[in-house]
Structure formats: C-alpha cells, structure tokens
C-alpha cells in the first residue's frame, strides 16, 4: 500500500509541475516565508481535502511540512481550516466536511 501511495503522490507532483500557478507564486511565497520565518503553502480545497500545490518550508524546528501533491483532510490542517471558515454554508455537509 505504501508503494502505491507514494507512486500516486509522484504522479500528482508531475501533474502539478505542468501547472504555471505554483511556478508563478513561488517568488512571492519565498519572500513571505523569509519575511515571517514560517511555512507558506499554496493549496486548493478538493472535496473534504486540501491538496498542496507548492510549499516553502519554515526554518523553524517544529513544523508541518506538506509536500506538493500531498492530500490531507481539511479539518486537520491550518490551511484547510482557513478554507472551511470561509466556505459558503450551502457547500458544507457534515458528512463530507468536518469543521
């Protein structure tokens, strides 16, 4: 199962590499990360999950460093909670998105 999961993540990363948005956002993300010394990520909400498109890691010792292409439950991440906080009520379903 681990091998299959890592292979799927690798495939997702290849698809993301062909997208210009992460490449265009990277200089701004680098500047923001340097200025605040915190992790900066570019992600999208897909269903009940957050999918990371680009990540600039913090120099801090304690951090959650997601990888581009990684998918995590939205309710478990700060990025996901920010998405969920501004999600229109008609898009919230307690069975698919836990807030």
CSV table of C-alpha atoms in Angstrom, one decimal:
chain,number,residue,atom,x,y,z
A,1,UNK,CA,0.0,0.0,0.0
A,2,UNK,CA,2.8,2.4,0.8
A,3,UNK,CA,4.4,1.9,-2.6
A,4,UNK,CA,1.1,2.6,-4.3
A,5,UNK,CA,0.5,5.7,-2.2
A,6,UNK,CA,4.0,7.1,-3.0
A,7,UNK,CA,3.5,6.3,-6.7
A,8,UNK,CA,0.2,8.3,-6.7
A,9,UNK,CA,1.9,11.2,-5.0
A,10,UNK,CA,4.7,11.1,-7.5
A,11,UNK,CA,2.1,11.2,-10.3
A,12,UNK,CA,0.2,14.1,-8.7
A,13,UNK,CA,3.5,16.0,-8.4
A,14,UNK,CA,4.2,15.6,-12.1
A,15,UNK,CA,0.8,17.0,-13.0
A,16,UNK,CA,1.3,19.9,-10.7
A,17,UNK,CA,4.7,20.7,-12.3
A,18,UNK,CA,2.9,21.3,-15.6
A,19,UNK,CA,0.7,24.0,-13.9
A,20,UNK,CA,2.1,27.5,-14.1
A,21,UNK,CA,0.4,28.8,-10.9
A,22,UNK,CA,2.9,27.2,-8.4
A,23,UNK,CA,5.9,28.4,-10.5
A,24,UNK,CA,4.4,32.0,-10.7
A,25,UNK,CA,3.6,32.0,-7.0
A,26,UNK,CA,7.0,30.7,-5.8
A,27,UNK,CA,8.9,34.1,-5.7
A,28,UNK,CA,6.1,35.7,-3.6
A,29,UNK,CA,5.9,32.6,-1.3
A,30,UNK,CA,9.7,32.7,-0.9
A,31,UNK,CA,9.6,36.4,0.1
A,32,UNK,CA,6.7,35.8,2.5
A,33,UNK,CA,8.5,32.8,4.1
A,34,UNK,CA,11.7,34.8,4.5
A,35,UNK,CA,9.9,37.8,6.0
A,36,UNK,CA,7.9,35.8,8.6
A,37,UNK,CA,10.1,32.7,9.0
A,38,UNK,CA,7.0,30.5,8.7
A,39,UNK,CA,5.9,27.8,6.3
A,40,UNK,CA,4.0,29.1,3.3
A,41,UNK,CA,1.9,26.9,1.2
A,42,UNK,CA,-0.3,27.2,-1.9
A,43,UNK,CA,-3.2,24.7,-1.8
A,44,UNK,CA,-6.7,24.1,-3.1
A,45,UNK,CA,-9.7,22.6,-1.4
A,46,UNK,CA,-10.9,19.5,-3.2
A,47,UNK,CA,-13.9,17.9,-1.6
A,48,UNK,CA,-13.1,17.5,2.1
A,49,UNK,CA,-9.3,17.5,1.5
A,50,UNK,CA,-6.6,20.1,1.0
A,51,UNK,CA,-4.2,19.4,-1.9
A,52,UNK,CA,-0.9,21.2,-1.7
A,53,UNK,CA,0.4,22.7,-5.0
A,54,UNK,CA,3.6,24.4,-3.7
A,55,UNK,CA,5.3,24.5,-0.2
A,56,UNK,CA,8.1,26.7,1.1
A,57,UNK,CA,9.2,25.2,4.4
A,58,UNK,CA,9.9,27.3,7.6
A,59,UNK,CA,13.4,27.3,9.1
A,60,UNK,CA,11.7,26.6,12.5
A,61,UNK,CA,12.4,23.3,14.2
A,62,UNK,CA,8.7,22.4,14.7
A,63,UNK,CA,6.6,22.4,11.6
A,64,UNK,CA,4.2,20.6,9.4
A,65,UNK,CA,5.8,20.4,6.0
A,66,UNK,CA,3.4,19.0,3.4
A,67,UNK,CA,4.8,18.1,0.0
A,68,UNK,CA,3.4,19.3,-3.3
A,69,UNK,CA,0.7,16.8,-4.4
A,70,UNK,CA,0.0,15.7,-0.9
A,71,UNK,CA,-3.6,15.5,0.2
A,72,UNK,CA,-4.7,15.9,3.8
A,73,UNK,CA,-8.2,16.2,5.4
A,74,UNK,CA,-9.1,19.9,5.5
A,75,UNK,CA,-10.2,19.8,9.2
A,76,UNK,CA,-6.7,18.6,10.2
A,77,UNK,CA,-4.7,21.5,8.8
A,78,UNK,CA,-4.5,25.2,9.3
A,79,UNK,CA,-4.8,25.8,5.6
A,80,UNK,CA,-7.9,23.6,5.5
A,81,UNK,CA,-9.5,25.3,8.4
A,82,UNK,CA,-9.0,28.7,6.7
A,83,UNK,CA,-10.8,27.3,3.6
A,84,UNK,CA,-13.6,25.8,5.7
A,85,UNK,CA,-14.1,29.1,7.7
A,86,UNK,CA,-15.0,30.9,4.5
A,87,UNK,CA,-16.8,28.2,2.7
A,88,UNK,CA,-20.4,29.1,1.9
A,89,UNK,CA,-22.9,27.3,4.1
A,90,UNK,CA,-24.6,25.7,1.2
A,91,UNK,CA,-21.3,23.9,0.4
A,92,UNK,CA,-20.9,22.5,3.9
A,93,UNK,CA,-22.1,19.0,4.5
A,94,UNK,CA,-21.3,17.4,7.9
A,95,UNK,CA,-21.0,14.0,6.2
A,96,UNK,CA,-18.2,15.1,3.8
A,97,UNK,CA,-16.6,18.1,5.5
A,98,UNK,CA,-16.0,18.1,9.2
A,99,UNK,CA,-15.4,21.6,10.6
